[in-house]
Tab-separated table of C-alpha atoms and ligand atoms in Angstrom:
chain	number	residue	atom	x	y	z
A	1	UNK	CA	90.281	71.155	72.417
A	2	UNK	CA	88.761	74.078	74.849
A	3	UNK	CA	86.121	74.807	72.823
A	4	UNK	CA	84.803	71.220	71.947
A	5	UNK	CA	85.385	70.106	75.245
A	6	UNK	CA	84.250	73.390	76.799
A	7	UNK	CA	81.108	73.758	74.360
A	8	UNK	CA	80.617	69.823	74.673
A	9	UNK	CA	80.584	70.703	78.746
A	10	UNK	CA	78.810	73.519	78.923
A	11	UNK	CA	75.699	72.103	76.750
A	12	UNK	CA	75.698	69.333	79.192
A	13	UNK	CA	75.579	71.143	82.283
A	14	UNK	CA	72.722	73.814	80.347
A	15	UNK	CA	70.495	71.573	79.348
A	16	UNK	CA	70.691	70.131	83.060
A	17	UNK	CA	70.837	73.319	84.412
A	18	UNK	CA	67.769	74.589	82.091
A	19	UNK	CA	65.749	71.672	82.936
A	20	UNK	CA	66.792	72.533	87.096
A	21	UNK	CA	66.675	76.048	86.721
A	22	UNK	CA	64.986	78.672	84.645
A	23	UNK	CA	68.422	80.727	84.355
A	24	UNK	CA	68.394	81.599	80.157
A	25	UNK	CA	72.608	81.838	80.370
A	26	UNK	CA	73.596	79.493	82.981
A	27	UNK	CA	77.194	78.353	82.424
A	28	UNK	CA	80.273	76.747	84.412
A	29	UNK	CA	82.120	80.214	85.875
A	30	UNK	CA	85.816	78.333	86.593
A	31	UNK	CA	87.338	80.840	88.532
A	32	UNK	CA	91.512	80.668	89.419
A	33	UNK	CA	92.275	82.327	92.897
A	34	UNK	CA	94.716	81.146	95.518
A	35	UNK	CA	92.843	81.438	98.553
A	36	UNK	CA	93.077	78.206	100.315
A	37	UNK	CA	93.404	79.088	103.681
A	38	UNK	CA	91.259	79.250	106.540
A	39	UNK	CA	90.138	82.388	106.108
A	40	UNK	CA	91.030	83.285	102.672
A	41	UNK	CA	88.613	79.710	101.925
A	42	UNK	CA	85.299	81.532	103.666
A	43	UNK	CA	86.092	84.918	102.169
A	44	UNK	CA	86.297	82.515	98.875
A	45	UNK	CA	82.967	80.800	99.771
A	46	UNK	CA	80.901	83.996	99.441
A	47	UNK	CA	82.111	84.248	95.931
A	48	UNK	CA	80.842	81.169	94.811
A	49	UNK	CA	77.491	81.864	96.632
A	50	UNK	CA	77.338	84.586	94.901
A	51	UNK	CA	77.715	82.929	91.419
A	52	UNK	CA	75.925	80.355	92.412
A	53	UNK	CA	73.198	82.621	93.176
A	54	UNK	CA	72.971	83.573	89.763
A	55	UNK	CA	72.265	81.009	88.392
A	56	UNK	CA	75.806	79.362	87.177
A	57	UNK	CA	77.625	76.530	88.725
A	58	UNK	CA	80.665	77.295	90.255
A	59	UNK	CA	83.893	75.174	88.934
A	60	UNK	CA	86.922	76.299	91.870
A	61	UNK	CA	90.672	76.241	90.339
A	62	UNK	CA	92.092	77.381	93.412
A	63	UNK	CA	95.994	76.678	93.016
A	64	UNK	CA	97.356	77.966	96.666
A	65	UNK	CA	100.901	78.775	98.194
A	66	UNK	CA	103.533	81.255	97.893
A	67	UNK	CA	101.063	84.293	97.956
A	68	UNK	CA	99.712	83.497	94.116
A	69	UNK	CA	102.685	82.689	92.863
A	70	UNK	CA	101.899	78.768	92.107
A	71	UNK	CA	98.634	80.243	90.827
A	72	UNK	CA	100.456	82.135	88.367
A	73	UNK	CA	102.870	79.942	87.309
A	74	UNK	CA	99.675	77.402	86.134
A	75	UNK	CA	97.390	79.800	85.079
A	76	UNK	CA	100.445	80.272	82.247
A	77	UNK	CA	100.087	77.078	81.413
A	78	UNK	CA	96.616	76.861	80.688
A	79	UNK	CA	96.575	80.023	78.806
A	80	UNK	CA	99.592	78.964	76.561
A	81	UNK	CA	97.597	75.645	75.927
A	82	UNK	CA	94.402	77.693	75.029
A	83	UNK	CA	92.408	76.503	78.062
A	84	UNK	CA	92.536	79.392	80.160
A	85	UNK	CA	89.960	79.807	83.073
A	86	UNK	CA	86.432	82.063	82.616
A	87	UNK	CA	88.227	84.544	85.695
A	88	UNK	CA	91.256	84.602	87.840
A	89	UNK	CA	92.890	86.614	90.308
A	90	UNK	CA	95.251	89.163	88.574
A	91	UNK	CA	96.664	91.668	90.546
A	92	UNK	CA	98.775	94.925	89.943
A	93	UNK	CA	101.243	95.715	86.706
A	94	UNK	CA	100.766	92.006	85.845
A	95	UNK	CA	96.954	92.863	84.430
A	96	UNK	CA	98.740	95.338	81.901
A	97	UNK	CA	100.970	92.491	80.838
A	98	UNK	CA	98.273	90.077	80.328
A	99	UNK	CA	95.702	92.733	78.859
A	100	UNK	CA	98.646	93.834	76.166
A	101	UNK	CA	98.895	90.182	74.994
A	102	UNK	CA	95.221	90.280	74.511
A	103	UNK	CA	93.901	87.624	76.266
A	104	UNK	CA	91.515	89.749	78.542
A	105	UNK	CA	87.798	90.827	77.971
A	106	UNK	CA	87.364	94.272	77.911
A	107	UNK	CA	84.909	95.666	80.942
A	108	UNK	CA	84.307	99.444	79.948
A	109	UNK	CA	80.198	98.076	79.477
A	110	UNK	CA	79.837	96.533	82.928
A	111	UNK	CA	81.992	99.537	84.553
A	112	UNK	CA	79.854	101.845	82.963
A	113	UNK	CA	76.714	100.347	83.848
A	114	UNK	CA	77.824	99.545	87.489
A	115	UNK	CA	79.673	103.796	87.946
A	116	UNK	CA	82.873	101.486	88.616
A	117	UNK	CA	84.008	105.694	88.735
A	118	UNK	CA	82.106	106.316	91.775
A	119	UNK	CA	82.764	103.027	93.400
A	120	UNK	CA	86.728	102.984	92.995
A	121	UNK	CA	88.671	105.281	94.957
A	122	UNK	CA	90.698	107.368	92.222
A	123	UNK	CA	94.383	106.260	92.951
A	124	UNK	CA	93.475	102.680	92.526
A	125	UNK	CA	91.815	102.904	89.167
A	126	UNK	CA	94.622	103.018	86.812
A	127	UNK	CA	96.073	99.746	87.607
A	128	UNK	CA	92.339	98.127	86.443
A	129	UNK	CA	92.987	99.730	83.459
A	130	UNK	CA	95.023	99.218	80.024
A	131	UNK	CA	95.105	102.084	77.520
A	132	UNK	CA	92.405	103.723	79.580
A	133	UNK	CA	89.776	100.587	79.520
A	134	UNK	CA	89.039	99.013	82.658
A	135	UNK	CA	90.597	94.737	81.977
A	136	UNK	CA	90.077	94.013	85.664
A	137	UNK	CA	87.401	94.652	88.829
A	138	UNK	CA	89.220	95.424	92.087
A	139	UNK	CA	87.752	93.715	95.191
A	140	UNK	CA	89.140	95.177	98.107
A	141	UNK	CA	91.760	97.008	99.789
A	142	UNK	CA	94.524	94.850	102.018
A	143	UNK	CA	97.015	96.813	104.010
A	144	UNK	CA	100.283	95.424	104.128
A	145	UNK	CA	102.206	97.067	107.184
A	146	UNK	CA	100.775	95.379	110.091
A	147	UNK	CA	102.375	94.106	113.048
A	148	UNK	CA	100.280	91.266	114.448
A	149	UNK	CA	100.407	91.047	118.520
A	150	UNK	CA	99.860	87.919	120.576
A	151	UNK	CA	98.669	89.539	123.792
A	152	UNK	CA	98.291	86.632	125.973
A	153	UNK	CA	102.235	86.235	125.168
A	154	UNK	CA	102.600	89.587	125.575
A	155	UNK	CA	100.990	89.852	129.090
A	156	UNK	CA	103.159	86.431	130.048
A	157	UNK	CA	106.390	88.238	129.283
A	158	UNK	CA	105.787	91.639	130.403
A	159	UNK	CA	106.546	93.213	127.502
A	160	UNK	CA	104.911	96.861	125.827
A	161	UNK	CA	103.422	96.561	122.803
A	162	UNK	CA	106.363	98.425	120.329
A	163	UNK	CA	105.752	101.993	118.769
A	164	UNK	CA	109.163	102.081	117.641
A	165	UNK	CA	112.377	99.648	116.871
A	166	UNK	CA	113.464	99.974	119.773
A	167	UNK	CA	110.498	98.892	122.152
A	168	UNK	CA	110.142	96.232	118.934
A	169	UNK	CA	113.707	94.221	120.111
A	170	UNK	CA	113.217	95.138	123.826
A	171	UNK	CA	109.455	93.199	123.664
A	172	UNK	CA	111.603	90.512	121.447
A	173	UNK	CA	114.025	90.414	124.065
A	174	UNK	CA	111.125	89.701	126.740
A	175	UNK	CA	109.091	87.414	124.409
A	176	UNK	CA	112.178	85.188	123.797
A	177	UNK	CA	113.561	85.019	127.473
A	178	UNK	CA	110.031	84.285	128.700
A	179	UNK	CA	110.004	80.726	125.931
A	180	UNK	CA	108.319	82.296	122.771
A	181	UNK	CA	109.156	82.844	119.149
A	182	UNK	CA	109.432	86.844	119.380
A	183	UNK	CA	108.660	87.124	115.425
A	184	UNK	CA	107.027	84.228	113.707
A	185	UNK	CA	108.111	84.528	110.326
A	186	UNK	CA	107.253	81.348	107.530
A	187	UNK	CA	110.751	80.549	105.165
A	188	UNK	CA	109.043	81.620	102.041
A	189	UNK	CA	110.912	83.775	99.820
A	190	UNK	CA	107.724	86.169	99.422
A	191	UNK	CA	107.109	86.356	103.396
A	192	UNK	CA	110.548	87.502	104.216
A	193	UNK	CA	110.070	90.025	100.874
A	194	UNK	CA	106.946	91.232	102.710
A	195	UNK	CA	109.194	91.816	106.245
A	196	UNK	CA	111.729	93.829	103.999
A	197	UNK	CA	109.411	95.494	102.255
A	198	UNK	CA	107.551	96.804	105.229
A	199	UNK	CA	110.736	97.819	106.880
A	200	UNK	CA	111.626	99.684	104.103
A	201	UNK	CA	108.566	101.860	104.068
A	202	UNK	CA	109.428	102.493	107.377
A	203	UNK	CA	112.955	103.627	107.119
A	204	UNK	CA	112.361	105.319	103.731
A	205	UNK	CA	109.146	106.728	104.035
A	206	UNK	CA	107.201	106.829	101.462
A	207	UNK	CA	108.541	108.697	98.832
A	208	UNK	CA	112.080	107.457	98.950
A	209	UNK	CA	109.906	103.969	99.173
A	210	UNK	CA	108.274	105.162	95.926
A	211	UNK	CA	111.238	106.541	94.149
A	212	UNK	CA	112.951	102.941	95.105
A	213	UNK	CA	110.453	100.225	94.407
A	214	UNK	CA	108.056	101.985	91.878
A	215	UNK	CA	110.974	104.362	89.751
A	216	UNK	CA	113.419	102.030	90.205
A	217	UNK	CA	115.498	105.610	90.580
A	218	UNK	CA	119.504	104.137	90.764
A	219	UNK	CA	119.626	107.178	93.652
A	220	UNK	CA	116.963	105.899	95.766
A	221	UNK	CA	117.783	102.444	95.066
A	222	UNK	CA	121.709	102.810	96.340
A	223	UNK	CA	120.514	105.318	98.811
A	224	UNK	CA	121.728	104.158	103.015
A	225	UNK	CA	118.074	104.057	103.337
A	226	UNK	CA	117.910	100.520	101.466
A	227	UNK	CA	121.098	99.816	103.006
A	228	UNK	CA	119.829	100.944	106.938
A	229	UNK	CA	116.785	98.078	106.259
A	230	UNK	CA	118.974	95.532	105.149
A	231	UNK	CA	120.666	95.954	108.124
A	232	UNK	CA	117.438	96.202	110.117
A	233	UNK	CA	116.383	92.927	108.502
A	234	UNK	CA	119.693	91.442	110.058
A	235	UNK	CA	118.583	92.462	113.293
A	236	UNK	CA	115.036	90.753	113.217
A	237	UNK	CA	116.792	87.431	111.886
A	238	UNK	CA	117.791	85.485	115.402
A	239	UNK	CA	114.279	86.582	116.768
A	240	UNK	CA	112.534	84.045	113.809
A	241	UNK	CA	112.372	80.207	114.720
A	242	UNK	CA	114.814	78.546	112.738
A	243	UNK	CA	112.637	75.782	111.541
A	244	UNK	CA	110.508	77.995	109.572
A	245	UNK	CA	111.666	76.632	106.027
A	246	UNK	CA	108.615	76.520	103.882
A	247	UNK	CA	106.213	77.058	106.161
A	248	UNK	CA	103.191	78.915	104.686
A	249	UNK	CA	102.096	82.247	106.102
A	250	UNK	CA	98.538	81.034	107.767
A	251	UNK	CA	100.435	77.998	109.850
A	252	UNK	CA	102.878	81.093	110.892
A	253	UNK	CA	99.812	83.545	111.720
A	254	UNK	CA	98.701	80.095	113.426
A	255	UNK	CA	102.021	80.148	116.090
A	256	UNK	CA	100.348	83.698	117.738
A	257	UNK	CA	96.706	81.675	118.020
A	258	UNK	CA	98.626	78.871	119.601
A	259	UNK	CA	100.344	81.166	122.206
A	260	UNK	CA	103.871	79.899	120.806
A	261	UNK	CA	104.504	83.242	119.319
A	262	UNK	CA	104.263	87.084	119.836
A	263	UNK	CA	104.712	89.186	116.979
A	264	UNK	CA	104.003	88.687	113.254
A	265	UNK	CA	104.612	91.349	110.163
A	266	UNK	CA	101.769	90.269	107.470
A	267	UNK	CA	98.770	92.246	105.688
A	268	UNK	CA	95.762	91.883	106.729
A	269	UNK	CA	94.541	88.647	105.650
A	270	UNK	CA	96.393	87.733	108.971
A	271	UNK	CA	93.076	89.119	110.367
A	272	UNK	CA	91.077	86.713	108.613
A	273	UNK	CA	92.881	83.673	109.838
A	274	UNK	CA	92.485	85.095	113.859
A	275	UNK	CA	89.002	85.741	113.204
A	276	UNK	CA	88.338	82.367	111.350
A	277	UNK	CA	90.111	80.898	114.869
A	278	UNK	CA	87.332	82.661	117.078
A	279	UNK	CA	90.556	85.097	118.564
A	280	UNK	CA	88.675	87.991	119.667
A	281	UNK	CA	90.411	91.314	118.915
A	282	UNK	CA	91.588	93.436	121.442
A	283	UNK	CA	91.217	90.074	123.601
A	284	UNK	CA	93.677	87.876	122.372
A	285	UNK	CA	95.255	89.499	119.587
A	286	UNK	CA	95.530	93.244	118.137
A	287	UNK	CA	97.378	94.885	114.914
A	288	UNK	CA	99.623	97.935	115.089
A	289	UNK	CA	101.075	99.811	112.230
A	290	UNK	CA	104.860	98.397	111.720
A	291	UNK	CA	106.540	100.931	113.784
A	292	UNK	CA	107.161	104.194	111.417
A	293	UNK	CA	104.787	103.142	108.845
A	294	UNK	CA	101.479	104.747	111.019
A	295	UNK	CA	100.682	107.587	108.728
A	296	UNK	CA	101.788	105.187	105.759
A	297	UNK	CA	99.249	102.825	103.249
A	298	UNK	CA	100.999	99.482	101.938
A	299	UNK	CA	98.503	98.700	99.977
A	300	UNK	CA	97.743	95.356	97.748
A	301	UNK	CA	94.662	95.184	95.536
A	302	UNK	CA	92.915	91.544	94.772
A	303	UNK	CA	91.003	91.805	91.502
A	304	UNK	CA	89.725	89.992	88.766
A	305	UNK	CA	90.188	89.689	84.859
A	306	UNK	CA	87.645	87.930	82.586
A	307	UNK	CA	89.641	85.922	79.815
A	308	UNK	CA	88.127	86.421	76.395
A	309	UNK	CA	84.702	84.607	76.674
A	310	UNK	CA	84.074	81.837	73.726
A	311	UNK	CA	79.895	82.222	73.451
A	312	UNK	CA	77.314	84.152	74.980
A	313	UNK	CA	76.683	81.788	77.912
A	314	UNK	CA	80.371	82.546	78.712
A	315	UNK	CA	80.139	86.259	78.242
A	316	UNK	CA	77.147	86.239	80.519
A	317	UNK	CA	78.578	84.661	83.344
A	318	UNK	CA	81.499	87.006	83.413
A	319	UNK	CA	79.286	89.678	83.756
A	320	UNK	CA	77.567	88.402	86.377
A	321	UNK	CA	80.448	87.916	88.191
A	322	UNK	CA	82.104	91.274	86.971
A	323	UNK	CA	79.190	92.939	88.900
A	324	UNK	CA	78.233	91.007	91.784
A	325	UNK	CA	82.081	91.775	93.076
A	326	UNK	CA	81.025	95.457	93.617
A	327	UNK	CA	77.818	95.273	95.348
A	328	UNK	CA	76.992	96.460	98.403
A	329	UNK	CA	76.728	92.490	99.882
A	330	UNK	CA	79.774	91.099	98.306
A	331	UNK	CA	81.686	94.075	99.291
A	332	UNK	CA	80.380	93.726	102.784
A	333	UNK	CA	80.917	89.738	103.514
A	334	UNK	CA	83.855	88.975	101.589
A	335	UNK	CA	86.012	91.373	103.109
A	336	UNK	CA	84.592	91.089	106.913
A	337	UNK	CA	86.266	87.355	106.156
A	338	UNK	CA	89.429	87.945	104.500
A	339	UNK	CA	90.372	90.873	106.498
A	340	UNK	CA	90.771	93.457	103.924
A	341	UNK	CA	88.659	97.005	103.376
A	342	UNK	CA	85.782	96.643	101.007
A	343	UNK	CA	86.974	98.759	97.851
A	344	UNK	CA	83.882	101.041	98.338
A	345	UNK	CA	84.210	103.346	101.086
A	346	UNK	CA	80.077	103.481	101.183
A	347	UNK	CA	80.244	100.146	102.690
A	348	UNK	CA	80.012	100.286	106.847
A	349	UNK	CA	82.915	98.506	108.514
A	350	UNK	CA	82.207	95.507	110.660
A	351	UNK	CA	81.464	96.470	114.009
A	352	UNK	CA	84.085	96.966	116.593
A	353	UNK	CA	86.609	95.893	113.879
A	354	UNK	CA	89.311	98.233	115.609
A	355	UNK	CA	91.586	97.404	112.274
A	356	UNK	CA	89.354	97.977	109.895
A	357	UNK	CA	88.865	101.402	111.183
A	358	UNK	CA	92.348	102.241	111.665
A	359	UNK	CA	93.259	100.738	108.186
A	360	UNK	CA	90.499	103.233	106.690
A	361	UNK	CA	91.615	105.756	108.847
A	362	UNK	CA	95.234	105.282	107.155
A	363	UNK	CA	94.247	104.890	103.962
A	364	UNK	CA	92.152	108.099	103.859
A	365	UNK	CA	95.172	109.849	105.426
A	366	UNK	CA	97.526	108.587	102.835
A	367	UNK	CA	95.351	109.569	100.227
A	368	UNK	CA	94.645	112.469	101.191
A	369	UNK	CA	98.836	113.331	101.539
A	370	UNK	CA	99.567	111.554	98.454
A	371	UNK	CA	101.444	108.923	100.572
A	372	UNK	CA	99.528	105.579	99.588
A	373	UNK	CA	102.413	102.527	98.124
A	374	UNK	CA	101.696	100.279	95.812
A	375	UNK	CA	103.372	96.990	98.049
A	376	UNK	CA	106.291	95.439	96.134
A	377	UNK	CA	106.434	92.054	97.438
A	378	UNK	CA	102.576	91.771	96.488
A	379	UNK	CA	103.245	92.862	93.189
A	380	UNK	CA	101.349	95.818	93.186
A	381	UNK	CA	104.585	98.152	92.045
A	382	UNK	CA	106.042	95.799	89.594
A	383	UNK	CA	106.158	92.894	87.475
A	384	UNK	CA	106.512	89.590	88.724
A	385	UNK	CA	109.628	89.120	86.954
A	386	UNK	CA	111.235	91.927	88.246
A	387	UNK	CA	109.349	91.134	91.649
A	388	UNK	CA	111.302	87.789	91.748
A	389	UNK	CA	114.718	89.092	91.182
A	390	UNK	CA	114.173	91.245	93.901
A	391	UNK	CA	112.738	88.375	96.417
A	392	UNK	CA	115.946	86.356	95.207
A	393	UNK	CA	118.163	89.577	96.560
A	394	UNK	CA	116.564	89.894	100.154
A	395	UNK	CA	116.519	86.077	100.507
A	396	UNK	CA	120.531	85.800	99.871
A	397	UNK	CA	120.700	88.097	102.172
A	398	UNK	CA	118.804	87.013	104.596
A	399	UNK	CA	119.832	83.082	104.671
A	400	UNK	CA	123.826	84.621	104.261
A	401	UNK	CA	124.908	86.163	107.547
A	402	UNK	CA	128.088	86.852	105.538
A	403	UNK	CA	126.938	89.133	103.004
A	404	UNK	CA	126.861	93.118	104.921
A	405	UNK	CA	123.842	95.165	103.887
A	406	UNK	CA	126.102	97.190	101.646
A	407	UNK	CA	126.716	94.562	99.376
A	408	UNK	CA	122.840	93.490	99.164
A	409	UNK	CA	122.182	97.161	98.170
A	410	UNK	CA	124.568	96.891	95.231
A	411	UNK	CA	123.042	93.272	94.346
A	412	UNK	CA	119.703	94.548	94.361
A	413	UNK	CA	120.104	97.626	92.384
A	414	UNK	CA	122.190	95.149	89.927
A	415	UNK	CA	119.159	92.735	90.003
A	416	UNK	CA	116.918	95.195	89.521
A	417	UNK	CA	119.048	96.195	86.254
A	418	UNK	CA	119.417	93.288	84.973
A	419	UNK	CA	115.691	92.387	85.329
A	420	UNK	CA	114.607	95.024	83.382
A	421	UNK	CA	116.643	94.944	80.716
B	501	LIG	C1	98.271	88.060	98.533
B	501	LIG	C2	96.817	88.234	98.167
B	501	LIG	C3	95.981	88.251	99.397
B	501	LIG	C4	96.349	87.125	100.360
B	501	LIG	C5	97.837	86.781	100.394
B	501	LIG	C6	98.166	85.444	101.029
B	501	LIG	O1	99.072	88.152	97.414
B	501	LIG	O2	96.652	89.458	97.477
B	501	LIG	O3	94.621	88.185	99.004
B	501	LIG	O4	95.583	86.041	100.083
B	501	LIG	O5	98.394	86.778	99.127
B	501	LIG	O6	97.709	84.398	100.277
């Protein structure tokens, strides 16, 4: 069906396309991504410019909500049926499990010919690769342990801006007695994952963090550090609004532009949505690491896997594509938009982006003391199957006053189990 319709399609739109433009291997590049919000949708634009640019029309199977995981769920579908798209955002162990079933075109030419070795910092090449050939271009670099700051709230309510837990619940004391929503947090399983997740780096550190959510080490996993940010997670609960059920995480970044909240924990696509607001940073807003995660890197990698092309035109588009997401321009412009640090460290940071700089800052830090994490609730240390048993853990918790953190440290280490058996 894909390839009459697709063939029947794409000799359409060439011989329109050769008659418009001179472009020898024009084609229709349909390219699956989630980014539908405000920001996330001009970040998206300069994409399609981009392929537009050269010469190939642009076909947008964007599939939002739930941080990709509607866009997975569907882009199963259509490769089961044999339709999938040309590209689509694949991120973390999830490539390997795609690449192993075969479906993806192998890059090793265009990574060659583009010194993909020079470009991509060493840590963060292995997940772009299966059996040692690159299956997928990384994009850019989000960091995932930010505390977002309202600072017209916090000016209203006199509170310091927190460097620890402590000064955290005594600003969330201030924020809520002076009329605002102290933490703004959307009731989506993956955004209170992400809260969890960052509070765990924090209480863990790193390596614990590591030996937890990447080894999946039984130790680590019943360790009291899990238990000590269950507990922490408790704590945060009664300083969320209560009618947050299903609320996506832009309209919750939106509650801090609105002056109805003060604090958010997101990564840093947050930024984008401020910025795409006009908030001025520094002015109306700011970011700070979540408090004991400064010298840490939660990091979550966007890229991109090509599915196995079906004719030249095909292939030629995807290598377009494939390259144009590592030059100096698309590193530059798509990231000043979505908020995240180009994946070349060649490429200047916007200027007087104060969290751009201290996310570089960070990163190079963490690198540098072997310290970077692969984020688990953005599927950067494992599998989405095993991701979801854990999100199903932290949510019982976290909707269940009743359950005690000790008892969601033996349910997630039994999830966990269970998941990967
Ligand atoms: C993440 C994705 C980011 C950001 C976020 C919210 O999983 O990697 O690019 O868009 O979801 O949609």
């Amino acid at each position: 069906m894909r390839l009459t319709l697709k063939a029947l399609c794409a000799s359409v739109i060439q011989s329109t396309l050769l008659y418009v433009t001179p472009a020898a291997h024009a084609s229709e590049v349909e390219v699956l991504h989630w980014w539908t919000s405000a920001g996330e949708a001009k970040a998206a634009s300069v994409l399609r410019a981009g392929i537009e640019q050269r010469g190939h029309q642009w076909r947008d199977f964007a599939v939002g909500g739930q941080a990709g995981i509607s866009a997975m769920n569907t882009l199963r579908i259509r490769a089961i049926s044999g339709n999938p798209p040309l590209a689509a955002q694949i991120k973390g162990p999830e490539i390997t499990e795609w690449a192993r079933l075969g479906f993806l075109r192998n890059l090793n030419d265009i990574a060659e010919a583009e010194h993909w070795e020079d470009k991509i910092p060493a840590p963060l090449r292995d997940v772009m690769q299966y059996q040692g050939d690159y299956v997928a271009a990384p994009i850019n670099i989000h960091r995932v342990n930010w505390l977002w700051i309202n600072l017209r709230a916090f000016e209203d309510a006199g509170a310091a801006i927190p460097h620890d837990f402590e000064s955290f619940f005594t600003a969330a004391d201030k924020l809520q007695q002076a009329g605002y929503i102290p933490l703004a947090l959307g009731g989506e399983p993956w955004q209170v994952a992400t809260l969890f997740d960052t509070l765990a780096l924090s209480v863990m550190g790193p390596e614990h963090y590591q030996q937890a959510f990447l080894d999946f080490d039984r130790e680590a996993l019943l360790s009291d550090g899990v238990t000590k940010s269950f507990s922490l997670l408790a704590q945060m609960r009664p300083y969320t609004d209560s009618d947050n059920l299903g609320r996506n995480w832009s309209d919750t970044t939106r509650l801090l532009i609105d002056n109805q909240a003060g604090m958010q924990v997101m990564g840093d696509w947050a930024k984008g949505e401020f910025l795409a607001a006009d908030q001025q940073e520094g002015k109306s807003f700011t970011c700070v690491a979540v408090p004991g995660t400064e010298q840490a890197f939660s990091y979550n990698i966007d890229s991109f896997v090509f599915f196995k092309p079906n004719n030249a035109e095909e292939r030629q588009s995807q290598t377009d594509m494939a390259e144009y997401l590592l030059t100096p321009q698309f590193q530059r412009d798509f990231n000043r938009y979505k908020g995240s640090l180009p994946i070349r460290f060649d490429i200047p940071l916007p200027n007087g982006d104060t969290c751009a700089e201290k996310s570089r800052q960070a990163f190079l830090y963490a690198e540098q003391h072997n310290t970077l994490s692969p984020s688990m609730s953005h599927g950067l240390s494992t599998t989405r199957y095993v991701q979801s048993a854990i999100f199903d853990v932290i949510n019982e918790f976290f909707y269940n006053p009743k359950q005690t953190p000790e008892e969601a440290t033996q349910a997630l280490y039994r999830a966990i189990l269970s998941a990967q058996a």
